[in-house]
Coordinates of C-alpha atoms and ligand atoms in Angstrom, one line a residue:
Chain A
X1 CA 35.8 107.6 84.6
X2 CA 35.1 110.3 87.2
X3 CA 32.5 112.0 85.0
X4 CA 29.1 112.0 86.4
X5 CA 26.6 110.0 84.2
X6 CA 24.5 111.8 81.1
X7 CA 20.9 111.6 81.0
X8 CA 19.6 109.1 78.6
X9 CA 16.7 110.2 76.3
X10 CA 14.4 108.5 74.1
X11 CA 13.5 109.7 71.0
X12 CA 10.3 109.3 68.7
X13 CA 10.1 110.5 65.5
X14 CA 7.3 111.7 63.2
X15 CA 8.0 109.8 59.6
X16 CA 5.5 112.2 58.0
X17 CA 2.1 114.0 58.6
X18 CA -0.5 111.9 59.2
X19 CA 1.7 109.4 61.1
X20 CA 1.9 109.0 64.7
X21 CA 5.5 109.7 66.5
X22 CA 7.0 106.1 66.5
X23 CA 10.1 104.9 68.8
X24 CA 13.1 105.5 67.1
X25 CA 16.1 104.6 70.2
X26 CA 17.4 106.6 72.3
X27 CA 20.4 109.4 72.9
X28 CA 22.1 110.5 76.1
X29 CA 22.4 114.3 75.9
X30 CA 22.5 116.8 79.3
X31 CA 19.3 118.6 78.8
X32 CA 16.2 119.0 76.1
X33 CA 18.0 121.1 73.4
X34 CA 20.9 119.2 73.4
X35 CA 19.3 116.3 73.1
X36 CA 16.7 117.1 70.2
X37 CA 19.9 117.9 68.3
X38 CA 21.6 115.0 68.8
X39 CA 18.3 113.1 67.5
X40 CA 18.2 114.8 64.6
X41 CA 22.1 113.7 64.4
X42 CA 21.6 110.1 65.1
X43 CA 17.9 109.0 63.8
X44 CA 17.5 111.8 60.6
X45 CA 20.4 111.7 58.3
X46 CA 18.3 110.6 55.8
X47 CA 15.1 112.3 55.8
X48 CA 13.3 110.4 58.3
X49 CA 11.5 112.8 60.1
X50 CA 9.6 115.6 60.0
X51 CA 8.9 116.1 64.0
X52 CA 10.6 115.0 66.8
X53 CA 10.2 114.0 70.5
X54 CA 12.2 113.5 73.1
X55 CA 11.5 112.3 76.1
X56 CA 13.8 111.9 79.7
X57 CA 13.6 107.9 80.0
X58 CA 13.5 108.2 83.8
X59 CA 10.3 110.3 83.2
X60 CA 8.8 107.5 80.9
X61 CA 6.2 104.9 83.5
X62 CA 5.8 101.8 81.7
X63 CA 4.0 98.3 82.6
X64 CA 6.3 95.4 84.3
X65 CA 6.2 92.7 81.9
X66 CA 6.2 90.1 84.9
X67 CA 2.2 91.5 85.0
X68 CA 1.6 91.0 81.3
X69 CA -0.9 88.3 81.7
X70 CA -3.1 90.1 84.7
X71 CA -2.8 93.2 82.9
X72 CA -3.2 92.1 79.6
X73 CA -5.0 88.6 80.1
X74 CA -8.7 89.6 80.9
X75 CA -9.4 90.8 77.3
X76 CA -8.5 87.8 75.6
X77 CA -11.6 86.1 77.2
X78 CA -14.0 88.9 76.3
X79 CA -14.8 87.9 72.8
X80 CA -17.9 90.1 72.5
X81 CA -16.3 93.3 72.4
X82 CA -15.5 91.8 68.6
X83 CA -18.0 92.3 65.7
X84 CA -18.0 88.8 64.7
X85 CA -18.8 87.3 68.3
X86 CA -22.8 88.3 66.8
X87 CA -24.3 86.5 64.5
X88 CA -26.2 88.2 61.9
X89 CA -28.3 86.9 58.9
X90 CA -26.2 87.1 55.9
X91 CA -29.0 88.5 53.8
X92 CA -28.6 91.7 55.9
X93 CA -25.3 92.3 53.9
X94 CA -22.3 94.3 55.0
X95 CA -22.6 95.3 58.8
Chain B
X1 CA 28.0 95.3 62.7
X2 CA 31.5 94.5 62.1
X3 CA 32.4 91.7 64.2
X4 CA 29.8 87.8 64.5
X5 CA 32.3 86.5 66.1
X6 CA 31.8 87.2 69.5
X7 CA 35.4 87.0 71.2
X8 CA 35.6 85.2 74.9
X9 CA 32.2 85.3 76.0
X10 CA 30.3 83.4 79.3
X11 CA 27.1 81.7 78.0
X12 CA 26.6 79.7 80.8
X13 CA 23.4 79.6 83.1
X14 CA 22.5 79.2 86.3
X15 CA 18.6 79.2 86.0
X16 CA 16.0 76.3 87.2
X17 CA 14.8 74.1 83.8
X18 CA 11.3 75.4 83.9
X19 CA 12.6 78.6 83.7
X20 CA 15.1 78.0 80.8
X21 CA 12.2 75.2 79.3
X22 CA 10.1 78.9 78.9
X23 CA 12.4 81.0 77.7
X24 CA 13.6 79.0 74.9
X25 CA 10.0 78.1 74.0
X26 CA 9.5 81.7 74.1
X27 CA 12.6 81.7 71.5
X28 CA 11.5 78.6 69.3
X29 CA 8.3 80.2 69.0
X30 CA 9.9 82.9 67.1
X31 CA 8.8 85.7 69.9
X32 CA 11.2 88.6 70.3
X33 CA 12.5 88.9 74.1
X34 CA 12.3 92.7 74.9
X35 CA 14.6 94.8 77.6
X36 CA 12.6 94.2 80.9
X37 CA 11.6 90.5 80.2
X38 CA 12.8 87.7 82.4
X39 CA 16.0 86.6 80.6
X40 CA 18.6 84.0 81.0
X41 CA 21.9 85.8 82.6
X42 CA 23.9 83.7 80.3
X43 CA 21.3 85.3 77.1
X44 CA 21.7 88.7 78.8
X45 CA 25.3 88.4 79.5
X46 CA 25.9 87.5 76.1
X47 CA 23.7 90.3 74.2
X48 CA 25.8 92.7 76.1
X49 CA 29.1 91.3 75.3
X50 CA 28.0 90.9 71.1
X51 CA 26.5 94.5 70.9
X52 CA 29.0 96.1 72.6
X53 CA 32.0 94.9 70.8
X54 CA 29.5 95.6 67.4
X55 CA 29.4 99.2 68.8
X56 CA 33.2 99.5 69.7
X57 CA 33.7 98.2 65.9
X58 CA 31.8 100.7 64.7
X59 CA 33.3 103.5 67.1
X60 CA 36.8 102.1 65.9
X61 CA 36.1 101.4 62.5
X62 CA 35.6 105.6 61.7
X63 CA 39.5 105.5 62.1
X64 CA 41.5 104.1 59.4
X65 CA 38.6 105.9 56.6
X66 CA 38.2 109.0 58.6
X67 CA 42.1 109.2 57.7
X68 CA 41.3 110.3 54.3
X69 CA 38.6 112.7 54.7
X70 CA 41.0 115.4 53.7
X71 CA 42.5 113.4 51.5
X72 CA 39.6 112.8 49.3
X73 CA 40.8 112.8 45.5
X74 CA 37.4 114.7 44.5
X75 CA 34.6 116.9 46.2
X76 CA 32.1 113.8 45.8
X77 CA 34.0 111.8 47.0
X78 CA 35.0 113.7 50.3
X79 CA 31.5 114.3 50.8
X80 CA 30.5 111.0 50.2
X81 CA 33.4 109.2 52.7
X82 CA 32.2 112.2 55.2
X83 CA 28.6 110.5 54.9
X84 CA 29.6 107.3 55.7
X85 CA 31.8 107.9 58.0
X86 CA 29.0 109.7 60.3
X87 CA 26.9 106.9 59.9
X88 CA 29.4 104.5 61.6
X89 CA 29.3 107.0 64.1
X90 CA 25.6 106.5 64.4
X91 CA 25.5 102.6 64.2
X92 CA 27.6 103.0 66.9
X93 CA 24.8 105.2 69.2
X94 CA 22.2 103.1 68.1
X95 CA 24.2 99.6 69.1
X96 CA 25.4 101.2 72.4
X97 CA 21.5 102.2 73.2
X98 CA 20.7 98.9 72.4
X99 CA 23.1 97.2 74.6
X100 CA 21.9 100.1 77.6
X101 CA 18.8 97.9 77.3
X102 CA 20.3 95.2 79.1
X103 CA 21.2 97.0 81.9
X104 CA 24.8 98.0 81.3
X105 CA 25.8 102.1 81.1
X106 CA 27.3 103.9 78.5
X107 CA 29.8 105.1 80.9
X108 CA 30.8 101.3 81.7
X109 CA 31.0 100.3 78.2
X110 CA 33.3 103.7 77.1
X111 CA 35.6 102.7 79.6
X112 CA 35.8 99.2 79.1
X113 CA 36.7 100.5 74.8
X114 CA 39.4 103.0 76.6
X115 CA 40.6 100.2 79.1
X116 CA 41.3 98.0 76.3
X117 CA 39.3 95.3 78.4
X118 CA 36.9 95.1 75.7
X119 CA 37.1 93.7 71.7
X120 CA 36.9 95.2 68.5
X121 CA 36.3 93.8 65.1
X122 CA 40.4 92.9 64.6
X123 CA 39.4 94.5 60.8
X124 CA 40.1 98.0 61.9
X125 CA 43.4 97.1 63.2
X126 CA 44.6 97.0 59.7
X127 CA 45.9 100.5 58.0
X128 CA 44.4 102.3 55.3
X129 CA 47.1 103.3 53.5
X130 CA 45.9 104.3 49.9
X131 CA 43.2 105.8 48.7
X132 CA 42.5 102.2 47.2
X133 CA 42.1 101.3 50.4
X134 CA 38.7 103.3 51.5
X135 CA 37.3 101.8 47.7
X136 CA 38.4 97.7 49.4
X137 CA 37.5 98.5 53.0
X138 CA 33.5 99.8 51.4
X139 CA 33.5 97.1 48.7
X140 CA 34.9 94.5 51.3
X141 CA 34.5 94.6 55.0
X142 CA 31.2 96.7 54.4
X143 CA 30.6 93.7 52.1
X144 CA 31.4 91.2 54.6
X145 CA 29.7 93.3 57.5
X146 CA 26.5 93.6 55.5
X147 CA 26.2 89.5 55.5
X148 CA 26.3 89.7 59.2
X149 CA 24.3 92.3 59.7
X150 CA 21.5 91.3 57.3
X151 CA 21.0 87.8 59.4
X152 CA 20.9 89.6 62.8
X153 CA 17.5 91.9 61.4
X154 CA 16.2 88.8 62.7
X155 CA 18.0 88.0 66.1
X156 CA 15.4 87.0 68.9
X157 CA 16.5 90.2 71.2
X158 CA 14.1 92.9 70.1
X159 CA 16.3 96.5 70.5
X160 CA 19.3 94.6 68.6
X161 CA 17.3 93.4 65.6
X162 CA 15.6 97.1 65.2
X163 CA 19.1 98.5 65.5
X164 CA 20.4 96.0 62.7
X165 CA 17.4 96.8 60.3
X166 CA 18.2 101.0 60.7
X167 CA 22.4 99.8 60.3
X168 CA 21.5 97.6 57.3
X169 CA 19.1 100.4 55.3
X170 CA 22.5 102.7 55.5
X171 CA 24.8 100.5 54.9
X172 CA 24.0 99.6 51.2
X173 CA 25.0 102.5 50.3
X174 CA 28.5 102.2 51.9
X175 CA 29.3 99.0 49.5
X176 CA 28.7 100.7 46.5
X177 CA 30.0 104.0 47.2
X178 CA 33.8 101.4 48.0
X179 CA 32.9 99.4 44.8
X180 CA 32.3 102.5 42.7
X181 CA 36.1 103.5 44.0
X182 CA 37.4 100.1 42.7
X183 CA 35.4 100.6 39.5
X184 CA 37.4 104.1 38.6
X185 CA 40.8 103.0 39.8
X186 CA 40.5 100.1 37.8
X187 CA 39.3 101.8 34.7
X188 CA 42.3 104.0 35.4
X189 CA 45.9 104.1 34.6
X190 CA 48.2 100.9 35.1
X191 CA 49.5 102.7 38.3
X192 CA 45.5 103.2 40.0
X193 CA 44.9 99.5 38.9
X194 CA 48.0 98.5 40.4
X195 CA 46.8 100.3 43.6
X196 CA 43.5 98.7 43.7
X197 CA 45.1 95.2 43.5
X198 CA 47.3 96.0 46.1
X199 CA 43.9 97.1 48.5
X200 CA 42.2 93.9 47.5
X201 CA 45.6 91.7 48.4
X202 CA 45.5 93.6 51.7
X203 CA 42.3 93.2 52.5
X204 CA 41.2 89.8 51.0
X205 CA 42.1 87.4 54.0
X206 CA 41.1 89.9 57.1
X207 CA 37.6 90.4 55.2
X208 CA 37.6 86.7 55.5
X209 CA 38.5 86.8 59.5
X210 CA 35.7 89.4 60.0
X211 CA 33.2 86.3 60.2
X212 CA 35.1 84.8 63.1
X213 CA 37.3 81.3 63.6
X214 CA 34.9 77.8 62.5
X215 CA 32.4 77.0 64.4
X216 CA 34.6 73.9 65.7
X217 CA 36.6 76.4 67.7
X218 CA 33.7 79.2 68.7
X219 CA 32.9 76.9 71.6
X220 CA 30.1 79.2 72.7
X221 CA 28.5 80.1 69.5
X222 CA 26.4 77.2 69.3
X223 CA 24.2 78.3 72.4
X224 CA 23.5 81.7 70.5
X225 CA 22.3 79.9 67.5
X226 CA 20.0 77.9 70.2
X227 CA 18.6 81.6 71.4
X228 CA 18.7 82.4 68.0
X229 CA 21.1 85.4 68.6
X230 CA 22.5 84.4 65.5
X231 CA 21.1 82.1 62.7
X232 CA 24.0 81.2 60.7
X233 CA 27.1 79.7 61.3
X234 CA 31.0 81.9 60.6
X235 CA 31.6 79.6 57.8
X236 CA 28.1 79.6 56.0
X237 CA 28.5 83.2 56.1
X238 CA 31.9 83.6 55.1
X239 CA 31.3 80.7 52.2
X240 CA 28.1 83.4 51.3
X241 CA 30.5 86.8 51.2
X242 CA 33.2 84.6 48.8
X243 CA 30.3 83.3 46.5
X244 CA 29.2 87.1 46.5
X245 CA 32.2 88.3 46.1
X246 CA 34.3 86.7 43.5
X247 CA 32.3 87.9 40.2
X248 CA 32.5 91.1 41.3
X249 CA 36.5 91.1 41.5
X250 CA 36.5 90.0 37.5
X251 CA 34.2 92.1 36.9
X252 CA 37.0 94.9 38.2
X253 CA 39.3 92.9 36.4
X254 CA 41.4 92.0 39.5
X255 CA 42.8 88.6 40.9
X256 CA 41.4 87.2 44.6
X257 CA 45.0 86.3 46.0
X258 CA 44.3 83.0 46.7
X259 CA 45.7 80.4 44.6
X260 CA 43.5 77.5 46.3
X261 CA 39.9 79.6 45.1
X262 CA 37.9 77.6 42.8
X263 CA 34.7 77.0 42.2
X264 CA 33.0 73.7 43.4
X265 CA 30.2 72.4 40.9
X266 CA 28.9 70.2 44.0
X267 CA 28.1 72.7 46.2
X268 CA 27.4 75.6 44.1
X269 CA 30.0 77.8 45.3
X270 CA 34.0 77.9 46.0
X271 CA 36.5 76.6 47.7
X272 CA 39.5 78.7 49.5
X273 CA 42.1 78.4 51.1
X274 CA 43.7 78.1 54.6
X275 CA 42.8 81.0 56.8
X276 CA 45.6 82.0 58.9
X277 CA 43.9 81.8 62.7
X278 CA 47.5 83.0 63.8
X279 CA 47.1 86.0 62.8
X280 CA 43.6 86.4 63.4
X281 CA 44.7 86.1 67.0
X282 CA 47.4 87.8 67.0
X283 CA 45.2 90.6 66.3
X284 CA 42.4 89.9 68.5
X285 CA 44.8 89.9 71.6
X286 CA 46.2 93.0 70.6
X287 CA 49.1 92.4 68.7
X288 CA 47.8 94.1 64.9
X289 CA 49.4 96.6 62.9
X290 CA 47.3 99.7 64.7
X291 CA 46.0 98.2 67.3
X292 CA 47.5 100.7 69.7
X293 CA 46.8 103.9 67.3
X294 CA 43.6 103.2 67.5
X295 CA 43.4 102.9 71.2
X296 CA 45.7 105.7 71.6
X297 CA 43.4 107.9 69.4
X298 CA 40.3 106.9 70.7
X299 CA 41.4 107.8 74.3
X300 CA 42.8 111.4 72.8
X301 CA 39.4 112.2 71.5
X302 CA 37.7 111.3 74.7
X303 CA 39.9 113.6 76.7
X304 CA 39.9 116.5 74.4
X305 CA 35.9 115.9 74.6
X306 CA 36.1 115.7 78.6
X307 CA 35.9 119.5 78.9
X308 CA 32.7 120.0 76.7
X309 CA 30.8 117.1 78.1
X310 CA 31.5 118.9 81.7
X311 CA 30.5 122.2 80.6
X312 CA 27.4 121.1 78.9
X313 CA 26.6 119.1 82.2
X314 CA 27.1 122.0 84.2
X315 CA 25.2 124.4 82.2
X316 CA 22.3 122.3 82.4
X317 CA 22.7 122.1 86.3
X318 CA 22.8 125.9 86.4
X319 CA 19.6 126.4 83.9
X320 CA 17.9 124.1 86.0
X321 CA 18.4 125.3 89.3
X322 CA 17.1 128.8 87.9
X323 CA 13.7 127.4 86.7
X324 CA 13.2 125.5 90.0
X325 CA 14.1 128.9 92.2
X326 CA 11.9 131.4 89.9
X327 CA 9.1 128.7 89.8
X328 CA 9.6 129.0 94.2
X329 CA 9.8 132.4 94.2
X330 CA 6.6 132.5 91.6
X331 CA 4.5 130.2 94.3
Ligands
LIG1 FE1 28.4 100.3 60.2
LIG2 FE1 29.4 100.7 57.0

């Protein structure tokens, strides 16, 4: 096929108010407008959404996972920054 | 998804032990592997070959029911075969994302479909030729495609098994909308009943092929079940979809067309008879009743589409090279 490439998009959708946007896939479509219509094509046939977002993958930054444990790793020693890493009488009750 | 049994694939590896030693405790573990982790190339390699044919099938499966859109015998049911119809459409966009994942292109994938390098679930090769037929093909291969799909909610790749829970919440509803077809033909005249038998002799023994040749034969599909790409074996889940769907064939009042079927107190379910792998072939390597419609069609619809996919390409071009030059002429 000689036809150049279409962007890909991803698209998160709002369930309902009160709920975050959450990852729903993604769509190619050649700019914005196109491609909030073909999300509400592909991920709302069926009520799913109330809001949604689409986003250019290529302008989406994320983490390599190779790095997961030096990005990620340090917390898991820092038990403190957890309520129960401090001991409290129980006879204070509910804290 | 319309096709488990993956047709032809590489699962071979090249990687160091340690490396494969992690991955697969990664996999036993019950971790999902997401798009940018380290991955075998056989596991990658695979993925892309499964979910791509499951998003050809899909593509290719709108076909033989899309037929009788305008031939729907009722308002309901036009708009309900319109309904379903656009969500294969859909399981194939969310399949083909997931598959995108891995590092393949859309563009790649469409023309390996057009080429005819690439597989499709050898079910869609079969005509719909009565209106009995769109009640057998939602009732049956829906059927048989829900068993499939249900198990793969759980495969260990991440975008595939999220794609498979969104398919398997819409297809329910494709089952019972074929069922409820079967249910009024055979509550019909002698003439609709005879048509509905006719659709399940038809479609019987390819519903039974959609689950792919024994595992004896699948050479590779043993190394998926290791990466747990899939969890069951063809004959488990075929055995499962028979068990399923024999009461609900007296229950229409019609006959299985299989003189061997009969129920096995041992094990709880029945026995059938000889598949014919033949033909199964046959159709694979191209050689089915529609094979080349559907091909022919499919590549139609992508060249009549050509002109609007350019236009909407280059009208995006043109709007953005007007922002960029009044945000210059702003600065
Ligand atoms: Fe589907
Ligand atoms: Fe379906």
């Amino acid at each position: 096929m000689s036809e150049a490439a279409m962007p890909l998009w991803e698209v998160f959708i709002r369930a309902r108010n009160g709920l975050s946007h959450k990852h729903a896939g993604s769509i190619h479509a050649t700019d914005a407008e196109m491609a909030l219509h073909a999300a509400r094509d592909v991920y709302t046939r069926r009520g799913e959404g109330q809001s949604i977002w689409v986003v250019r993958s290529s302008d989406i930054v994320a983490s390599d996972p190779v790095d997961k444990d030096m990005m990620f790793e340090p917390t898991a020693s820092k038990i403190y920054r957890h309520p129960t890493f401090y001991e409290i009488p129980d006879d204070v009750g509910n804290m | 998804m319309y096709s488990q049994g993956l047709i032809g694939a590489d699962g071979k590896t090249h990687e160091d032990a340690a490396f494969l030693a992690a991955f697969q405790a990664r996999i036993d573990a019950e971790q999902k592997i997401e798009p940018n982790d380290p991955m075998p190339e056989g596991y990658r390699k695979t993925l892309v070959r499964q979910i791509s044919q499951h998003a050809h099938s899909e593509i290719i499966g709108m076909q033989p029911e899309g037929n009788w859109i305008s031939r729907a015998p009722t308002l309901r049911r036009k708009a309900a075969l319109l309904a379903k119809v656009q969500d294969e459409g859909g399981h194939g966009l969310y399949l083909y994302s997931a598959a995108e994942t891995l590092g393949v292109s859309r563009e790649e994938m469409t023309e390996q479909l057009l080429s005819g390098a690439a597989k499709y679930s050898s079910i869609f090769n079969y005509p719909a030729l009565t209106w009995a037929d769109i009640g057998a093909i939602g009732w049956l291969v829906d059927g048989a495609a829900i068993m499939n799909q249900i198990v793969l909610c759980r495969c260990s790749y991440g975008p595939y098994a999220r794609a498979m829970i969104r398919i398997c919440k819409e297809e329910s509803f494709h089952q019972r909308q074929g069922y409820e077809i079967m249910i009024a033909l055979c509550n019909g005249s002698e003439e609709q009943k005879e048509l509905a038998q006719d659709a399940l002799n038809r479609f019987w023994w390819p519903s039974l092929m959609m689950f792919g040749p024994p595992e004896g034969e699948s050479v590779h599909s043993n190394q998926s079940m290791i990466w747990k790409i899939k969890r069951f074996s063809n004959d488990d889940l075929r055995d499962k979809f028979i068990n399923a769907s024999v009461p609900q064939a007296e229950k229409l009042g019609l006959t299985i067309p299989d003189p061997d079927l009969k129920w096995n107190e041992a094990k709880q379910g029945y026995d059938h008879g000889e598949i014919d792998w033949d033909e199964f072939w046959r159709v694979v390597k191209g050689d089915g009743i529609c094979n080349r419609e559907r091909l022919k069609n499919r590549r139609r619809v992508d060249r009549d589409g050509a002109w609007v996919r350019e236009a909407a390409m280059a009208h995006a071009q043109k709007r953005a090279a007007r922002t960029a030059s009044a945000r210059i002429a702003a600065e």
